[in-house]
Coordinates of C-alpha atoms and ligand atoms in Angstrom, one line a residue:
M19 CA 0.0 0.0 0.0
M20 CA 1.3 3.4 -0.9
V21 CA 1.0 6.4 1.4
I22 CA 0.6 9.7 -0.3
T23 CA 0.4 13.0 1.5
S24 CA 0.7 15.6 -1.3
P25 CA -2.4 16.4 -3.4
K26 CA -0.3 16.9 -6.5
E27 CA 1.3 13.5 -6.1
M28 CA -2.1 11.9 -5.4
N29 CA -3.5 13.4 -8.6
A30 CA -0.4 12.3 -10.7
W31 CA -0.9 8.8 -9.3
S32 CA -4.5 8.8 -10.4
Q33 CA -3.7 10.1 -13.9
T34 CA -1.2 7.3 -14.4
A35 CA -3.6 4.7 -13.1
K36 CA -6.2 5.9 -15.5
L37 CA -3.8 5.8 -18.4
Q38 CA -3.3 2.1 -17.4
K39 CA -7.1 1.7 -17.8
K40 CA -7.5 1.2 -14.0
R41 CA -10.9 1.8 -12.5
I42 CA -10.4 3.8 -9.3
G43 CA -12.7 3.4 -6.3
F44 CA -12.5 6.0 -3.6
V45 CA -13.4 5.8 0.0
P46 CA -13.2 9.1 1.9
T47 CA -12.9 8.9 5.7
M48 CA -11.8 10.8 8.8
G49 CA -9.8 7.8 10.0
C50 CA -10.2 5.9 13.3
L51 CA -11.2 3.1 11.1
H52 CA -13.7 0.4 12.1
R53 CA -15.5 -2.4 10.2
G54 CA -18.0 0.1 8.8
H55 CA -15.3 2.0 7.0
L56 CA -13.5 -1.1 5.9
S57 CA -16.7 -2.6 4.4
L58 CA -16.7 0.3 1.9
I59 CA -13.5 -0.9 0.4
E60 CA -15.1 -4.2 -0.5
V61 CA -18.2 -2.5 -1.9
A62 CA -15.9 -0.4 -4.2
R63 CA -14.4 -3.6 -5.5
S64 CA -17.5 -5.7 -5.9
Q65 CA -20.4 -3.3 -6.6
G66 CA -18.2 -0.6 -8.0
K67 CA -16.2 -3.1 -10.1
C68 CA -13.0 -1.2 -9.2
D69 CA -9.6 -2.8 -9.6
T70 CA -7.8 -0.2 -7.4
V71 CA -9.0 1.5 -4.2
V72 CA -7.8 4.8 -2.8
M73 CA -8.9 5.7 0.8
S74 CA -8.4 9.1 2.2
V75 CA -7.8 9.7 5.9
F76 CA -8.3 13.4 6.8
V77 CA -10.0 14.9 9.8
N78 CA -11.6 17.8 8.0
P79 CA -11.6 20.9 10.2
L80 CA -14.1 22.7 8.0
Q81 CA -17.0 20.3 8.9
F82 CA -16.6 20.9 12.7
A83 CA -18.2 24.0 14.4
P84 CA -16.0 25.8 17.0
N85 CA -18.0 24.1 19.8
E86 CA -17.6 20.6 18.4
D87 CA -15.1 17.8 18.9
F88 CA -12.4 18.6 16.2
D89 CA -9.5 18.6 18.7
K90 CA -10.9 15.6 20.6
Y91 CA -11.8 13.6 17.5
P92 CA -10.0 10.2 17.8
R93 CA -6.9 9.8 15.6
Q94 CA -5.0 6.6 15.2
W95 CA -2.9 7.0 12.0
E96 CA -0.5 4.1 12.5
L97 CA -3.3 1.6 13.3
D98 CA -5.4 3.0 10.4
K99 CA -2.5 2.4 7.9
K100 CA -2.4 -1.2 9.0
L101 CA -6.1 -1.7 8.9
A102 CA -6.4 -0.2 5.5
E103 CA -3.5 -2.2 4.1
D104 CA -5.0 -5.5 5.5
A105 CA -8.4 -4.6 4.0
G106 CA -6.8 -4.2 0.5
V107 CA -6.5 -0.5 0.1
D108 CA -3.9 0.3 -2.7
V109 CA -3.3 4.0 -1.8
I110 CA -4.0 5.8 1.4
F111 CA -4.2 9.6 0.9
H112 CA -3.4 11.5 4.1
P113 CA -3.1 15.2 3.3
S114 CA -2.3 18.0 5.8
S115 CA -4.9 20.7 6.6
E116 CA -2.4 23.3 5.1
D117 CA -2.4 21.5 1.8
M118 CA -6.2 21.1 1.7
Y119 CA -6.9 24.6 2.9
P120 CA -4.1 27.0 1.8
A121 CA -4.3 30.3 3.7
N122 CA -5.6 32.1 0.6
A123 CA -8.4 29.7 -0.2
K124 CA -11.7 31.5 -0.7
T125 CA -14.0 28.9 -2.3
F126 CA -16.7 26.8 -0.6
V127 CA -19.1 24.3 -2.1
E128 CA -22.6 24.4 -0.6
V129 CA -25.7 22.4 -1.6
A130 CA -28.7 24.6 -0.8
D131 CA -31.8 23.3 1.0
L132 CA -30.6 19.7 1.6
S133 CA -27.8 21.0 3.9
S134 CA -30.0 23.1 6.2
V135 CA -32.5 20.3 7.3
M136 CA -32.1 17.4 9.7
C137 CA -28.5 17.4 10.9
G138 CA -28.1 20.8 9.3
L139 CA -30.4 22.3 11.9
T140 CA -28.1 21.6 14.8
R141 CA -24.9 21.7 12.7
P142 CA -25.6 24.6 10.3
T143 CA -22.0 24.8 8.8
H144 CA -21.3 21.1 8.8
F145 CA -22.4 20.0 5.3
R146 CA -20.7 23.0 3.7
G147 CA -17.5 21.7 5.2
V148 CA -18.3 18.2 4.0
T149 CA -19.1 19.2 0.4
T150 CA -16.2 21.6 0.2
V151 CA -13.7 18.9 1.2
V152 CA -15.3 16.1 -0.9
A153 CA -15.3 18.3 -4.0
K154 CA -11.6 18.9 -3.4
L155 CA -10.9 15.2 -2.8
L156 CA -12.8 14.2 -5.9
N157 CA -10.8 16.7 -8.0
I158 CA -7.5 15.3 -6.5
V159 CA -8.3 11.6 -6.7
S160 CA -10.5 11.7 -9.8
P161 CA -12.2 8.3 -9.1
Q162 CA -14.7 6.6 -11.3
V163 CA -16.5 5.4 -8.2
T164 CA -16.9 6.9 -4.7
V165 CA -18.4 4.9 -1.8
F166 CA -20.2 6.5 1.2
G167 CA -22.0 4.7 4.0
Q168 CA -25.7 4.9 4.5
K169 CA -24.9 5.5 8.2
D170 CA -24.5 9.2 7.1
A171 CA -27.5 9.0 4.6
Q172 CA -28.1 12.8 4.5
Q173 CA -24.4 13.3 3.7
C174 CA -24.6 10.8 0.9
F175 CA -27.7 12.3 -0.6
I176 CA -26.2 15.8 -0.5
I177 CA -23.0 14.6 -2.2
R178 CA -25.0 12.8 -4.9
R179 CA -26.8 16.1 -5.6
M180 CA -23.4 18.0 -5.6
V181 CA -21.9 15.5 -8.1
Q182 CA -25.0 15.8 -10.3
D183 CA -25.2 19.6 -10.1
L184 CA -21.5 20.2 -10.7
M185 CA -21.4 17.6 -13.5
M186 CA -18.7 15.6 -11.8
E187 CA -17.8 12.3 -13.3
T188 CA -17.8 9.9 -10.3
K189 CA -20.5 7.4 -9.6
I190 CA -21.7 7.5 -6.0
I191 CA -22.5 4.2 -4.3
M192 CA -24.3 4.1 -0.9
A193 CA -23.1 1.1 1.2
P194 CA -25.1 -0.6 3.9
I195 CA -24.8 0.3 7.6
I196 CA -22.5 -2.0 9.6
R197 CA -23.7 -2.6 13.1
E198 CA -22.4 -3.9 16.4
N199 CA -24.0 -7.2 17.6
D200 CA -26.7 -5.5 19.5
G201 CA -27.6 -3.3 16.5
L202 CA -25.8 0.0 17.4
A203 CA -24.4 1.5 14.1
M204 CA -20.6 1.5 14.2
S205 CA -19.2 5.0 14.6
S206 CA -15.9 6.5 15.6
R207 CA -17.8 8.5 18.2
N208 CA -19.2 5.4 20.0
R209 CA -16.0 5.4 22.0
Y210 CA -17.1 8.6 23.7
L211 CA -20.0 6.8 25.4
S212 CA -19.8 5.8 29.1
S213 CA -20.9 2.2 29.7
D214 CA -24.4 3.2 30.8
E215 CA -24.7 5.4 27.7
R216 CA -23.5 2.6 25.5
T217 CA -26.1 0.2 26.9
Q218 CA -28.9 2.7 26.2
A219 CA -27.6 3.7 22.8
V220 CA -29.1 0.6 21.3
C221 CA -32.4 2.5 21.5
L222 CA -31.7 4.2 18.2
S223 CA -31.6 1.0 16.1
Q224 CA -34.3 -0.5 18.2
S225 CA -36.6 2.4 17.6
L226 CA -36.0 2.1 13.8
E227 CA -36.8 -1.6 14.0
R228 CA -40.0 -0.7 15.8
A229 CA -40.9 1.8 13.1
E230 CA -40.3 -0.9 10.4
K231 CA -42.5 -3.3 12.2
M232 CA -45.3 -0.8 12.4
I233 CA -44.9 0.0 8.7
N234 CA -44.9 -3.7 7.8
A235 CA -48.2 -4.0 9.8
G236 CA -49.7 -1.4 7.6
E237 CA -49.1 1.9 9.4
K238 CA -48.3 4.8 7.0
R239 CA -48.8 7.9 9.0
S240 CA -45.5 9.5 9.8
A241 CA -46.8 11.3 13.0
V242 CA -47.9 8.0 14.5
I243 CA -44.6 6.2 13.7
L244 CA -42.5 9.2 15.0
K245 CA -44.5 9.4 18.2
A246 CA -43.9 5.7 18.9
M247 CA -40.2 6.2 18.2
H248 CA -40.0 9.2 20.5
E249 CA -41.8 7.3 23.3
Y250 CA -39.5 4.3 22.9
I251 CA -36.3 6.4 23.1
Q252 CA -37.6 8.5 26.0
Q253 CA -37.7 5.3 28.1
N254 CA -33.9 5.7 28.2
P255 CA -33.1 8.4 30.8
L256 CA -29.6 9.3 29.3
A257 CA -31.0 9.8 25.7
K258 CA -32.1 13.2 24.5
V259 CA -33.7 13.3 21.1
D260 CA -32.3 15.9 18.6
Y261 CA -34.6 15.0 15.8
I262 CA -36.6 12.0 14.4
T263 CA -38.0 12.5 10.9
V264 CA -39.5 10.8 7.9
V265 CA -38.3 12.4 4.6
N266 CA -38.3 12.0 0.9
T267 CA -34.7 11.0 -0.1
E268 CA -34.7 13.4 -3.2
T269 CA -35.7 16.6 -1.3
L270 CA -35.0 15.6 2.3
Q271 CA -38.4 17.3 3.0
E272 CA -40.7 15.8 5.6
T273 CA -43.6 13.7 4.4
A274 CA -46.9 13.1 6.2
E275 CA -46.9 9.5 5.1
V276 CA -44.2 6.9 4.6
F277 CA -43.7 5.4 1.2
N278 CA -41.3 3.2 -0.7
K279 CA -37.8 4.8 -0.4
S280 CA -38.7 7.0 2.6
L281 CA -35.8 7.8 4.8
I282 CA -36.5 7.5 8.5
A283 CA -33.6 9.2 10.3
L284 CA -32.8 10.2 13.8
A285 CA -30.1 11.9 15.9
V286 CA -29.9 11.4 19.7
Y287 CA -27.6 12.9 22.3
F288 CA -26.0 11.0 25.0
G289 CA -24.3 13.7 27.1
K290 CA -22.3 15.6 24.5
T291 CA -22.1 12.7 22.1
R292 CA -24.5 12.9 19.2
L293 CA -25.4 9.6 17.5
I294 CA -27.3 9.1 14.2
D295 CA -29.0 6.2 12.6
N296 CA -31.5 5.6 9.8
I297 CA -33.4 3.2 7.6
I298 CA -34.4 3.6 4.0
L299 CA -37.7 1.7 3.2
Ligands
LIG314 P1 -16.3 9.2 8.7 O1 -14.9 8.7 9.0 O2 -17.1 9.1 9.9 O3 -16.3 10.5 8.0 O4 -16.9 8.1 7.8 C1 -16.3 7.8 6.5 C2 -17.3 7.0 5.7 O5 -17.6 5.8 6.4 C3 -18.7 7.7 5.5 O6 -19.1 7.4 4.1 C4 -19.5 7.0 6.5 O7 -20.9 7.0 6.1 C5 -19.0 5.6 6.4 N1 -19.4 4.9 7.7 C6 -19.2 5.3 8.9 N2 -19.7 4.4 9.8 C7 -20.3 3.4 9.0 C8 -21.0 2.2 9.3 N3 -21.3 1.8 10.6 N4 -21.4 1.4 8.3 C9 -21.2 1.8 7.0 N5 -20.5 2.9 6.7 C10 -20.1 3.7 7.7

């Protein structure tokens, strides 16, 4: 596995790979790799039919608000390198903040509307940070296929919209959520949870399972489903709901009824730790 830190070198590598008719799959991450991240590599190879995979590891300062956990965000570069290599990554791209954001940079990429709902309500500058860095990474790596996890479904839908609107070449694949044995979606932030919080955190996935059962039994009204989810989560004294919503995946606007391909998504605080989860029907 090659380690590349310079954007120029990364881009030169990709240009050469393309001349060699390689199909490049790209997996952007902030590191602190777990099985959820590693599953995306396999999806790039199988579903994306890629014969070479580039993973980026970059904790993007622009997507953290000043009151968020940028400084505290877990970093484990040496271990990440080993995990990525064992999982079959060909190139790991690990740029510095100075290279990604030169002091004279003035350009931001923002996807209107989709970025200001759901997680955008409590994190108003977050998605602008994500789309700006992903646009830069896509220009540098120039992949035919880019894989994101459904775990961050809103992020994935926003990036799909950006790629379409900016006429970028890459195909976006959304990969399934990888979960712990009890159902909790894997996340680098799960390590912030105390043991009591960790026990109660399973209420996110369980509330989604409950919603799915109601829908399978014929319930269509969003309000009824959301009420049941709220009540279920409120049984856990350490959980504080940020939002629970049913939206259309194209517009991310709320819908009064669930339908095929509705996104049911939620964010719940445990202390300062904010967890997210979702299902797509
Ligand atoms: P992050 O490092 O949190 O920015 O995540 C990098 C990528 O991994 C994003 O596309 C996430 O959606 C994806 N990801 C994170 N956790 C999971 C998970 N549990 N299952 C599948 N994909 C995930």
